[in-house]
Coordinates of N, CA, C and O in Angstrom, one line a residue:
X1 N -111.9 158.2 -11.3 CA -111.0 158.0 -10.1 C -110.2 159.2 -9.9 O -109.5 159.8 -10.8
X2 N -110.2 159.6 -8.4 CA -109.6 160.6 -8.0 C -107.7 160.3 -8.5 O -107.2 159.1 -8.6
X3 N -107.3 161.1 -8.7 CA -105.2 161.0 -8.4 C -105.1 162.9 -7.5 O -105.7 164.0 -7.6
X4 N -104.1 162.4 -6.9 CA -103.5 163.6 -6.3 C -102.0 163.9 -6.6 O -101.2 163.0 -6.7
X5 N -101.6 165.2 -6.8 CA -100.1 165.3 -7.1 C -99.7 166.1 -5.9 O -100.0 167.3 -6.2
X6 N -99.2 166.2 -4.6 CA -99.0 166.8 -3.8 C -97.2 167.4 -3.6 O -96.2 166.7 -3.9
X7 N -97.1 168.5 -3.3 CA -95.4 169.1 -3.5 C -95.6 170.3 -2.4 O -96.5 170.9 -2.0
X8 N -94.2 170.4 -2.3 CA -93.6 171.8 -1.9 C -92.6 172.4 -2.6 O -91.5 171.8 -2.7
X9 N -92.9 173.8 -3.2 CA -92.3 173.9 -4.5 C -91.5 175.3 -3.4 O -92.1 175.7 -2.4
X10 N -90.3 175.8 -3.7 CA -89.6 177.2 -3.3 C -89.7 178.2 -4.7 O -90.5 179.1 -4.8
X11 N -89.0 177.9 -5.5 CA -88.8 178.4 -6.4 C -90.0 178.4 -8.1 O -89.9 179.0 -9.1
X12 N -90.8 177.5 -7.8 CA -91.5 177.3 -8.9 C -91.3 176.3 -9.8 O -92.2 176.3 -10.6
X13 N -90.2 175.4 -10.1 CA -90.0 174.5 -10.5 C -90.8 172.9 -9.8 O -91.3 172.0 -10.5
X14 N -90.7 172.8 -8.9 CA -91.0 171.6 -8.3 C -93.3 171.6 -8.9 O -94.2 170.8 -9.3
X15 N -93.3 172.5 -8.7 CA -95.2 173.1 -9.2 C -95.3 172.8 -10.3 O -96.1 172.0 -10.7
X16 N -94.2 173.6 -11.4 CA -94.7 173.0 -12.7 C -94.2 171.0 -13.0 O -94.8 170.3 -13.8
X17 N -93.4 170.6 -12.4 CA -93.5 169.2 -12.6 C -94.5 168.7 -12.2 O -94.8 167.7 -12.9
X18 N -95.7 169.1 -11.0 CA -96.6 168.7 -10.5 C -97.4 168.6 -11.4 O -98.1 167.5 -11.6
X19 N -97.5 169.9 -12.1 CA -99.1 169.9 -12.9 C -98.8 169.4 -14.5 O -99.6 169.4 -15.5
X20 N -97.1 168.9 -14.5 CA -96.9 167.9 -15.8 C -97.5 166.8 -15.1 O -98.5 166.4 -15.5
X21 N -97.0 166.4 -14.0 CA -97.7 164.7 -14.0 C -99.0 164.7 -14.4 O -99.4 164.1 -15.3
X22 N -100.2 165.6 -13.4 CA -101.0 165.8 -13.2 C -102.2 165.6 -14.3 O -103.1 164.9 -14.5
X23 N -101.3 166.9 -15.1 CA -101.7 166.8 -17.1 C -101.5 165.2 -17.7 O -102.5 164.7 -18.3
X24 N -100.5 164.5 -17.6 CA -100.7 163.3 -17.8 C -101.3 162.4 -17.4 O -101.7 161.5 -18.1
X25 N -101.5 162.4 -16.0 CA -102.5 161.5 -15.2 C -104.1 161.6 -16.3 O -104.6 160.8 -17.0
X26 N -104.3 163.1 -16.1 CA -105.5 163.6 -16.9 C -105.8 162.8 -18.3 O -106.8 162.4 -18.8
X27 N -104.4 162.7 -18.9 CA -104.6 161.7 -20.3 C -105.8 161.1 -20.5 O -106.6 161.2 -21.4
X28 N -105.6 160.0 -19.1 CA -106.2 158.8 -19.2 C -107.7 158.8 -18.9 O -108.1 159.4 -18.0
X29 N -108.4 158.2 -19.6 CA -109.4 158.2 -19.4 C -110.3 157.7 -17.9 O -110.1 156.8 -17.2
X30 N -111.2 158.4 -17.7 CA -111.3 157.7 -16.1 C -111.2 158.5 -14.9 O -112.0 158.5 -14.0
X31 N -109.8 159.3 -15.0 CA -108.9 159.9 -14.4 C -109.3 161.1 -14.2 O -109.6 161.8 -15.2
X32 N -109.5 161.7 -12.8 CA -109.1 163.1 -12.5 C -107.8 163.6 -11.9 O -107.4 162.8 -11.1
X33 N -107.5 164.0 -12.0 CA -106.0 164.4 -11.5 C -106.0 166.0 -10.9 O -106.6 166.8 -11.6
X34 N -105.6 166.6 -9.7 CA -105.2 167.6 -9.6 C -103.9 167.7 -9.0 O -103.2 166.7 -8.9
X35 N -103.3 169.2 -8.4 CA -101.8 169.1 -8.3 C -101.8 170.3 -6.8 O -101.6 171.5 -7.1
X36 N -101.9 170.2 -6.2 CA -101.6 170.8 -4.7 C -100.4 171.2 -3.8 O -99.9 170.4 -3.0
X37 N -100.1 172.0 -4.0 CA -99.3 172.8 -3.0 C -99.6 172.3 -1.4 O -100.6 172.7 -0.8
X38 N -98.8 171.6 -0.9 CA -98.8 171.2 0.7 C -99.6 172.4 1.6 O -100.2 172.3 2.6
X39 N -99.3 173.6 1.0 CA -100.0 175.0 1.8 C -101.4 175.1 1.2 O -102.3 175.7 1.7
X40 N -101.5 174.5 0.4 CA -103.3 175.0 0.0 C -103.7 173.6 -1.1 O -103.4 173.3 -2.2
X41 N -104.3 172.9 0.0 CA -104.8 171.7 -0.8 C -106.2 171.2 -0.1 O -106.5 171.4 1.1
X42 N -107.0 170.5 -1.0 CA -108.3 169.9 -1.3 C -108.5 168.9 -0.1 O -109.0 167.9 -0.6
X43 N -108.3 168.8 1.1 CA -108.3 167.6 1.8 C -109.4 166.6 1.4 O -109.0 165.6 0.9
X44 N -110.3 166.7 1.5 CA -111.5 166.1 0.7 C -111.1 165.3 -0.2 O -111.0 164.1 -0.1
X45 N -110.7 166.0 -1.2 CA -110.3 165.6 -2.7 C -109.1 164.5 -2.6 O -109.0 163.4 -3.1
X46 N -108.3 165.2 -1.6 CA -106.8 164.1 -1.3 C -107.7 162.6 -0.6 O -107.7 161.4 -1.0
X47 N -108.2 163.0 0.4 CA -108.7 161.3 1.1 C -109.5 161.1 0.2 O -109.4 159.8 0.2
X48 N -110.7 161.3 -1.0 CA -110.8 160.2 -2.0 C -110.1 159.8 -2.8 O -110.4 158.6 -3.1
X49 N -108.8 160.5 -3.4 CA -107.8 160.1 -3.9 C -107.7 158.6 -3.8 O -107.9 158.0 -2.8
X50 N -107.4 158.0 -4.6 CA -106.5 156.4 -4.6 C -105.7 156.2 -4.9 O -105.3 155.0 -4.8
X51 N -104.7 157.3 -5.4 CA -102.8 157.5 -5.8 C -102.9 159.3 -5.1 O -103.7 160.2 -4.9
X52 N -101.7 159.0 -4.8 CA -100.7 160.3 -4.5 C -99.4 160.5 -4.7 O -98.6 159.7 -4.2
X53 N -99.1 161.3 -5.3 CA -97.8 161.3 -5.9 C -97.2 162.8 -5.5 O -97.7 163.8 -5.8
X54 N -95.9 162.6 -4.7 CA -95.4 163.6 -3.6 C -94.5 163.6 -4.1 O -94.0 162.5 -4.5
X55 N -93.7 165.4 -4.5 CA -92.7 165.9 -4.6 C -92.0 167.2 -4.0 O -92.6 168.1 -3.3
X56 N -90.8 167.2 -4.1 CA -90.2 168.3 -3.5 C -88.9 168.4 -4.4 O -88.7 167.5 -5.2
X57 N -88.0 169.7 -4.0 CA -87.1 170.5 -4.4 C -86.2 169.1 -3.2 O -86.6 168.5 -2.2
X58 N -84.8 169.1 -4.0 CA -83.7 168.9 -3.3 C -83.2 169.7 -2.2 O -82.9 170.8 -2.7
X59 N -82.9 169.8 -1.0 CA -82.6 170.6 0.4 C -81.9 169.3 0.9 O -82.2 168.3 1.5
X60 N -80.4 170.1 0.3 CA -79.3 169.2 1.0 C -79.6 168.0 0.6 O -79.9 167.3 1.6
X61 N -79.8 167.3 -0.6 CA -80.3 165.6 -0.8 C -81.0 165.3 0.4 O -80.6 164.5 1.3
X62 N -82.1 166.0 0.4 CA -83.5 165.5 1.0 C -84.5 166.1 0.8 O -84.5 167.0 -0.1
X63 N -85.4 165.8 1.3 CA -87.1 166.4 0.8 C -86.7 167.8 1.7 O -85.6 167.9 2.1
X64 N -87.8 168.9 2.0 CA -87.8 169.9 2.3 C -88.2 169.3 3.3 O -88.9 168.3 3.2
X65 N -87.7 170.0 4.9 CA -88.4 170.1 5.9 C -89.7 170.2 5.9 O -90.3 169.3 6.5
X66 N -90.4 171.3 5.4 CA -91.6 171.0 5.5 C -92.4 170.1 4.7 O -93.7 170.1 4.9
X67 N -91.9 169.5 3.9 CA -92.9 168.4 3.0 C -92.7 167.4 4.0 O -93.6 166.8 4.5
X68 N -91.3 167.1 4.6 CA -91.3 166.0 5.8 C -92.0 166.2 6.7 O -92.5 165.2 7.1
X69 N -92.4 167.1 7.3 CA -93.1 167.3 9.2 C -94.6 167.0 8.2 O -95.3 166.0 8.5
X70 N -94.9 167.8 6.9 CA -96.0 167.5 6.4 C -96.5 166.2 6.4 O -97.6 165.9 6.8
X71 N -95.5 165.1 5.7 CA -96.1 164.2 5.6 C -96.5 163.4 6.9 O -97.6 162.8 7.0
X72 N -95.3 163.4 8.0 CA -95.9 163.0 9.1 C -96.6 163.3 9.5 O -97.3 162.3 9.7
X73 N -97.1 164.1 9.7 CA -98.4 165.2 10.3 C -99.6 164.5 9.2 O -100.8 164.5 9.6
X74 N -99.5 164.4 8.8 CA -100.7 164.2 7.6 C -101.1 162.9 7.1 O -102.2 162.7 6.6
X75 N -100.1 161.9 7.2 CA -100.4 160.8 6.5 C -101.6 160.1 7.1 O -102.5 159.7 6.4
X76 N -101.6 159.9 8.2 CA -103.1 159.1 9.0 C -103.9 159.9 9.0 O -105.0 159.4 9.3
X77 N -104.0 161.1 8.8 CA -105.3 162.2 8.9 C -105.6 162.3 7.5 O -106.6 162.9 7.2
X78 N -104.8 161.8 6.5 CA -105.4 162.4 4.8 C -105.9 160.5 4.1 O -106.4 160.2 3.0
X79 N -105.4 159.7 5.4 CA -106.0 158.3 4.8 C -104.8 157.5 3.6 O -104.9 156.8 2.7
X80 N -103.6 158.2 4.3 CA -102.8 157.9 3.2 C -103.0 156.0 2.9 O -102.9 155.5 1.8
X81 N -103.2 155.2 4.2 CA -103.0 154.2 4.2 C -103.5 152.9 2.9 O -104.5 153.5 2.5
X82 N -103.5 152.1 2.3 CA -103.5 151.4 1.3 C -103.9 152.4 -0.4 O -104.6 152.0 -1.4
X83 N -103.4 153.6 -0.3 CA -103.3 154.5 -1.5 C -102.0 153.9 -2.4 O -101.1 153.4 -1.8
X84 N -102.1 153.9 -3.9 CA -101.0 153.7 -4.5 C -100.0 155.3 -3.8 O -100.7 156.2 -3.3
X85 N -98.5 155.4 -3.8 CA -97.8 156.2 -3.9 C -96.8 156.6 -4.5 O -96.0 155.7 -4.4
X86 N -96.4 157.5 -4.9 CA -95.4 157.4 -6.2 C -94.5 158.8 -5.3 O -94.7 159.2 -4.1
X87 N -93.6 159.3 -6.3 CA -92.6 160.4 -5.7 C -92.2 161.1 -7.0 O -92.8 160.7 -8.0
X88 N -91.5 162.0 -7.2 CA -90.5 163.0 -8.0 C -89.7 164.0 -6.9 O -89.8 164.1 -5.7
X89 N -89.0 164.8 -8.0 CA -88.1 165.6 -7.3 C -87.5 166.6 -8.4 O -87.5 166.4 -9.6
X90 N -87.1 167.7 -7.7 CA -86.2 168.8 -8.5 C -85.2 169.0 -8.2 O -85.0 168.3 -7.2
X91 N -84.4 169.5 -8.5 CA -83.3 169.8 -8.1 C -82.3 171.0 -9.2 O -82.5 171.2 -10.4
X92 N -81.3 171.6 -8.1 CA -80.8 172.8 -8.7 C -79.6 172.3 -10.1 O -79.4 173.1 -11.0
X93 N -79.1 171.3 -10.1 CA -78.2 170.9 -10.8 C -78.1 169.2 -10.7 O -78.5 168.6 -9.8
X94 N -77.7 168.8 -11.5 CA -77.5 166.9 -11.7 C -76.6 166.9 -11.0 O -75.6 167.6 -10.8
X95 N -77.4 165.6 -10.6 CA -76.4 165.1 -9.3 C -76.8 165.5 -8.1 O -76.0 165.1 -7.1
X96 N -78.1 166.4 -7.8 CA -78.0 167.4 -6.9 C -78.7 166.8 -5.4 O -78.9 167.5 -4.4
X97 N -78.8 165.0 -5.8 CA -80.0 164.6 -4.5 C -81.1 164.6 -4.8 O -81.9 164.8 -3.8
X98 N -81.8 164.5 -6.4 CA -83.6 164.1 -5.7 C -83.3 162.5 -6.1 O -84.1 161.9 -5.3
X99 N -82.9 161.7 -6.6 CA -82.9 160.5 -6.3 C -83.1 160.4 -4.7 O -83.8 159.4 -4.6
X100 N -82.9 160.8 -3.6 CA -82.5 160.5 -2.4 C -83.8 161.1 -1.7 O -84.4 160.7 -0.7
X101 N -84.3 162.4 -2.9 CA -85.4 163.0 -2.2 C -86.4 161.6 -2.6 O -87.0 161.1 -1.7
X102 N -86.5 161.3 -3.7 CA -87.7 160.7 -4.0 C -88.0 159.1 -3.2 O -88.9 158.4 -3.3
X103 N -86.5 159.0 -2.2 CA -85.9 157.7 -2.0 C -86.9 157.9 -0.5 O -87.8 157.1 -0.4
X104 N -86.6 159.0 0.4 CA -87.1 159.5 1.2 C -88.9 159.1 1.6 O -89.6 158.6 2.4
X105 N -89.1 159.9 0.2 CA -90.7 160.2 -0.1 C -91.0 158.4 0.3 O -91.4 157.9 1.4
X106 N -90.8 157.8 -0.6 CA -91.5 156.8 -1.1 C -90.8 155.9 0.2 O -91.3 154.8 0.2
X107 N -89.8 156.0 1.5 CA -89.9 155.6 2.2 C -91.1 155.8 3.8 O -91.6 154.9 4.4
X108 N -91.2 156.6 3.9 CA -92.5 158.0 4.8 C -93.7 157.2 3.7 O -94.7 156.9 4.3
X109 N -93.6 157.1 2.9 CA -95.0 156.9 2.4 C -95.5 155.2 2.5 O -96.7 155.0 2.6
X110 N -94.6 154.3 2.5 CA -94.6 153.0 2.8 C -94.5 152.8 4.5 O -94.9 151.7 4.9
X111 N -94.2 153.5 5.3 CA -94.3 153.7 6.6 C -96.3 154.4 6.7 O -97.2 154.3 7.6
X112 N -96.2 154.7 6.1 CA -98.3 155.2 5.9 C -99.0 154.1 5.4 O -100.3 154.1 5.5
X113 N -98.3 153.1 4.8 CA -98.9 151.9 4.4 C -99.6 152.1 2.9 O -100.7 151.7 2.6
X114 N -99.0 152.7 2.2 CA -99.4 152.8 0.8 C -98.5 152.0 0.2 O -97.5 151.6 0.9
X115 N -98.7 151.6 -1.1 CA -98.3 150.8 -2.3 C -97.5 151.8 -3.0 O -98.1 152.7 -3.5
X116 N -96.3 151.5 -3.0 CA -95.5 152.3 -4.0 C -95.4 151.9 -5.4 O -95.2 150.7 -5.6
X117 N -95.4 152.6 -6.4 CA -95.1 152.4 -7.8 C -94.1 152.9 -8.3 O -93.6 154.0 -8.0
X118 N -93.6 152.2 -9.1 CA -92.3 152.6 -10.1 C -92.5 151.5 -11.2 O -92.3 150.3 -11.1
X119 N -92.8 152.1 -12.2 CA -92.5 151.8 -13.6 C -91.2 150.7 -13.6 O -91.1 149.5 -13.7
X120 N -90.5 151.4 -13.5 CA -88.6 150.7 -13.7 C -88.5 150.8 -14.8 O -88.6 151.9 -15.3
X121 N -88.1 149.4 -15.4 CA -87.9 149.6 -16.7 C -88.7 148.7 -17.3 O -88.3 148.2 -18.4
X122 N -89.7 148.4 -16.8 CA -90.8 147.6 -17.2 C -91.8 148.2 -18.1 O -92.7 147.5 -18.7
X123 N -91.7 149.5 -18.2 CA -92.4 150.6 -19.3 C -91.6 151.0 -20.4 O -92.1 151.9 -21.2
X124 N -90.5 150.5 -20.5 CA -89.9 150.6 -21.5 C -88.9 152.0 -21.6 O -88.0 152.3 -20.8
X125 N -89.2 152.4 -22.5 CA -88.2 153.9 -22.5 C -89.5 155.1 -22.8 O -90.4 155.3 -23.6
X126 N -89.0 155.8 -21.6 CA -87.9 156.4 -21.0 C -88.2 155.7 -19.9 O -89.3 155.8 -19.4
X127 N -87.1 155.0 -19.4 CA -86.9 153.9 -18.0 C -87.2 155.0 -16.7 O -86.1 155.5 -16.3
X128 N -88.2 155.4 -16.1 CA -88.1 156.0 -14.8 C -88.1 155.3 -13.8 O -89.3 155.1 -13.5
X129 N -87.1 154.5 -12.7 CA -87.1 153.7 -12.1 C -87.5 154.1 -10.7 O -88.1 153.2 -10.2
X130 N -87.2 155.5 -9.7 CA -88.6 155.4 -8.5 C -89.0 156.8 -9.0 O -89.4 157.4 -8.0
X131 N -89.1 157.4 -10.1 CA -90.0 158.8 -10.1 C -89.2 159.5 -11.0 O -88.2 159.0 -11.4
X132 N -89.5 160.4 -11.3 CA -88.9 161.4 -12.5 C -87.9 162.8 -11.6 O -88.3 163.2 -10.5
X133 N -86.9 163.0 -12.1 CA -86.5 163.8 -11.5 C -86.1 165.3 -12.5 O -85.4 165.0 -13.5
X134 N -86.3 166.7 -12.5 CA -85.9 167.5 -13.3 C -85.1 168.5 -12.6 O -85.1 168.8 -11.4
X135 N -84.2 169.1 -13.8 CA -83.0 169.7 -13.3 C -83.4 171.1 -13.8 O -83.4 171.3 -15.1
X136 N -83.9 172.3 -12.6 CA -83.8 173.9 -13.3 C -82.4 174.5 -14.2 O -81.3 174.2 -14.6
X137 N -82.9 175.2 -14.3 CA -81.4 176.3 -15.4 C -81.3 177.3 -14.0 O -81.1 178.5 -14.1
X138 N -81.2 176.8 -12.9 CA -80.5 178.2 -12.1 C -79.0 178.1 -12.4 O -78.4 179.1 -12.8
X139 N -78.2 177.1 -12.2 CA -77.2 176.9 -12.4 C -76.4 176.3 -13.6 O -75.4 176.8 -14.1
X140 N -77.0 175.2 -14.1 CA -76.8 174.9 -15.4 C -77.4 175.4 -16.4 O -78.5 175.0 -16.7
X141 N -76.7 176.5 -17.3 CA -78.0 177.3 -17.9 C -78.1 176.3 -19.4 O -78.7 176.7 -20.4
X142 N -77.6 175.3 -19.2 CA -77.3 174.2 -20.7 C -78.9 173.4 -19.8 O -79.5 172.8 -20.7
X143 N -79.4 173.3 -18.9 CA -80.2 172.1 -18.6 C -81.6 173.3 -18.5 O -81.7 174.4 -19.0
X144 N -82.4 172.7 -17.8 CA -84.1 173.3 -17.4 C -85.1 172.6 -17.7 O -85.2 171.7 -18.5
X145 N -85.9 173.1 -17.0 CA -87.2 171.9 -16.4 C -87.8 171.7 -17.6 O -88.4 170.6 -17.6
X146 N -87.9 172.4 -19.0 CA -88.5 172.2 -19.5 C -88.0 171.0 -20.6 O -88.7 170.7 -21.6
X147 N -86.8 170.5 -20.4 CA -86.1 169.5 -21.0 C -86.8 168.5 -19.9 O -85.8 167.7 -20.0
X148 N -87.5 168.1 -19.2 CA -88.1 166.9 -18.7 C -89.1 166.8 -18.8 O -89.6 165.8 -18.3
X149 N -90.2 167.9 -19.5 CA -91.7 167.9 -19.2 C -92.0 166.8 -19.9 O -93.2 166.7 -19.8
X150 N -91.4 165.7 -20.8 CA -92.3 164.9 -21.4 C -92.2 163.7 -20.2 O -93.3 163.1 -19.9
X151 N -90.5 163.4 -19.3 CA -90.7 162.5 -18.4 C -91.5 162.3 -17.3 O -91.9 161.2 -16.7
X152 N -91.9 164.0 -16.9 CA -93.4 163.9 -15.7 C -94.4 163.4 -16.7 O -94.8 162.2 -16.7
X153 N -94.8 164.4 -17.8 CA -95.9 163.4 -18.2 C -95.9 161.9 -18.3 O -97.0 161.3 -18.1
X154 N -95.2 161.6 -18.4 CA -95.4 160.2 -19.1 C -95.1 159.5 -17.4 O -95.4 158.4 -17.4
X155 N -94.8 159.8 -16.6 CA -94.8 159.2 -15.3 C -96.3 159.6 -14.7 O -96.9 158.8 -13.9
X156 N -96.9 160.8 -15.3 CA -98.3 160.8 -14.7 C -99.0 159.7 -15.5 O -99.6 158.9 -14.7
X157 N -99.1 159.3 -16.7 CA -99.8 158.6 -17.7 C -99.9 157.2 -17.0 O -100.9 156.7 -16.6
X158 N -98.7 156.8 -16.9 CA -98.1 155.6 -16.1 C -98.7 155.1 -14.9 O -99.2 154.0 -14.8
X159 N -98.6 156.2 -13.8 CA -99.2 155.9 -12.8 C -100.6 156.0 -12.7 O -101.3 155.5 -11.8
X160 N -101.0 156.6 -13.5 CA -102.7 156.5 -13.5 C -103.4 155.5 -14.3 O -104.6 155.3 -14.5
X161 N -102.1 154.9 -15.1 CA -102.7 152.9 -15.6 C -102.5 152.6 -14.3 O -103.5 152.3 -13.6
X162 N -101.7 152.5 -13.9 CA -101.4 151.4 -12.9 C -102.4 151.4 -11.9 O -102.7 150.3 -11.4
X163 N -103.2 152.7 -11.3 CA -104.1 153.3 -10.0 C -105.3 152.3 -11.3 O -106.1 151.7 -10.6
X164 N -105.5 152.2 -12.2 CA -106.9 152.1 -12.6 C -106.5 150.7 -12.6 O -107.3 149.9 -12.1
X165 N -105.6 150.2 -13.0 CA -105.3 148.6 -12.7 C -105.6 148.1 -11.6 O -106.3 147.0 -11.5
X166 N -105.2 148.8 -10.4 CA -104.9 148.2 -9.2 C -106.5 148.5 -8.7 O -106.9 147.5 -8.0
X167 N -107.7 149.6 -8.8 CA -108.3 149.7 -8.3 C -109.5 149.7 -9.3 O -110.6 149.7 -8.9

C-alpha cells in the first residue's frame, strides 16, 4: 500500500521530518512510503496513495501560503477524497504555532473529505495528539530537529497501522 508524506519545507527542516515519517511509515511491512516536496511530486504515486500526511514550517501560526493555495488547488485533482489524513509541523522555536499549523492542515483536509488520524493518547507514549511537531536550533540553540526524529518516526509507524487497518 501506497502512503504519501507531502510538505513545503523553506529552510530544510520541515523535509527532513518528512522523510522521518516516511522512514517509519517504511517500517511496516506492506508499506511504501515516499516524501514529496509540494514543488516536485509523484502525482501518480500521490492518487494511489491511501494516507497522506501534509506538513509545513510555521508562517505566522499557520501553514505556508503556498502549502494552503496548494492544497486547495489540489485536493480534488490528487483524489484527496476518502484518503486517511494526517498533519505535522515545524517551527522556529516552542510555542511557535505548528499546533495551529497542523490544526489548519487537518482542517483543508477534512473539507477534501479524508479521514483524519491522530494517535492521541491511545498509542500510549509518546502521546502525539493531532501530529508531531519539531522545533529547529535557529533560535533555540538548546532545541533541534534532531531531538524529535524518534516522534516523526513513530508517527509514521502509527499511521501506516492505522492506513493498513482501515484499508
Amino acid at each position: 500500500m501506497k502512503l504519501a508524506v507531502i510538505y513545503d519545507s523553506k529552510t530544510g527542516n520541515t523535509k527532513k521530518a518528512a522523510e522521518w515519517i516516511a522512514e517509519g511509515m517504511n517500517e511496516i511491512s506492506g508499506i511504501e512510503a515516499a516524501a514529496f516536496s509540494i514543488d516536485s511530486l509523484d502525482e501518480a504515486f500521490v492518487k494511489e496513495a491511501k494516507g497522506l500526511v501534509v506538513g509545513s514550517p510555521s508562517y505566522a501560526a499557520a501553514l505556508t501560503p503556498a502549502l494552503h493555495t496548494w492544497l486547495l488547488d489540489k485536493g480534488g485533482k490528487l483524489e484527496f477524497g476518502g484518503k486517511l489524513g494526517g498533519a505535522f509541523a515545524t517551527e522556529q522555536y516552542s510555542h511557535g504555532g505548528g499546533d495551529t499549523v497542523i490544526q489548519n492542515i487537518l482542517t483543508i483536509e477534512m473539507v477534501n473529505g479524508m479521514l483524519c488520524y491522530s494517535g492521541g493518547g491511545a498509542c500510549g507514549s509518546p502521546c502525539i495528539h493531532l501530529g508531531p511537531i519539531g522545533v529547529n536550533d535557529n533560535i533555540e540553540k538548546h532545541n533541534g530537529m534532531d531531538h524529535y526524529r524518534d516522534n516523526f518516526k513513530i508517527f509514521g509507524k502509527r499511521f501506516a497501522d492505522k492506513a493498513k487497518t482501515i484499508f
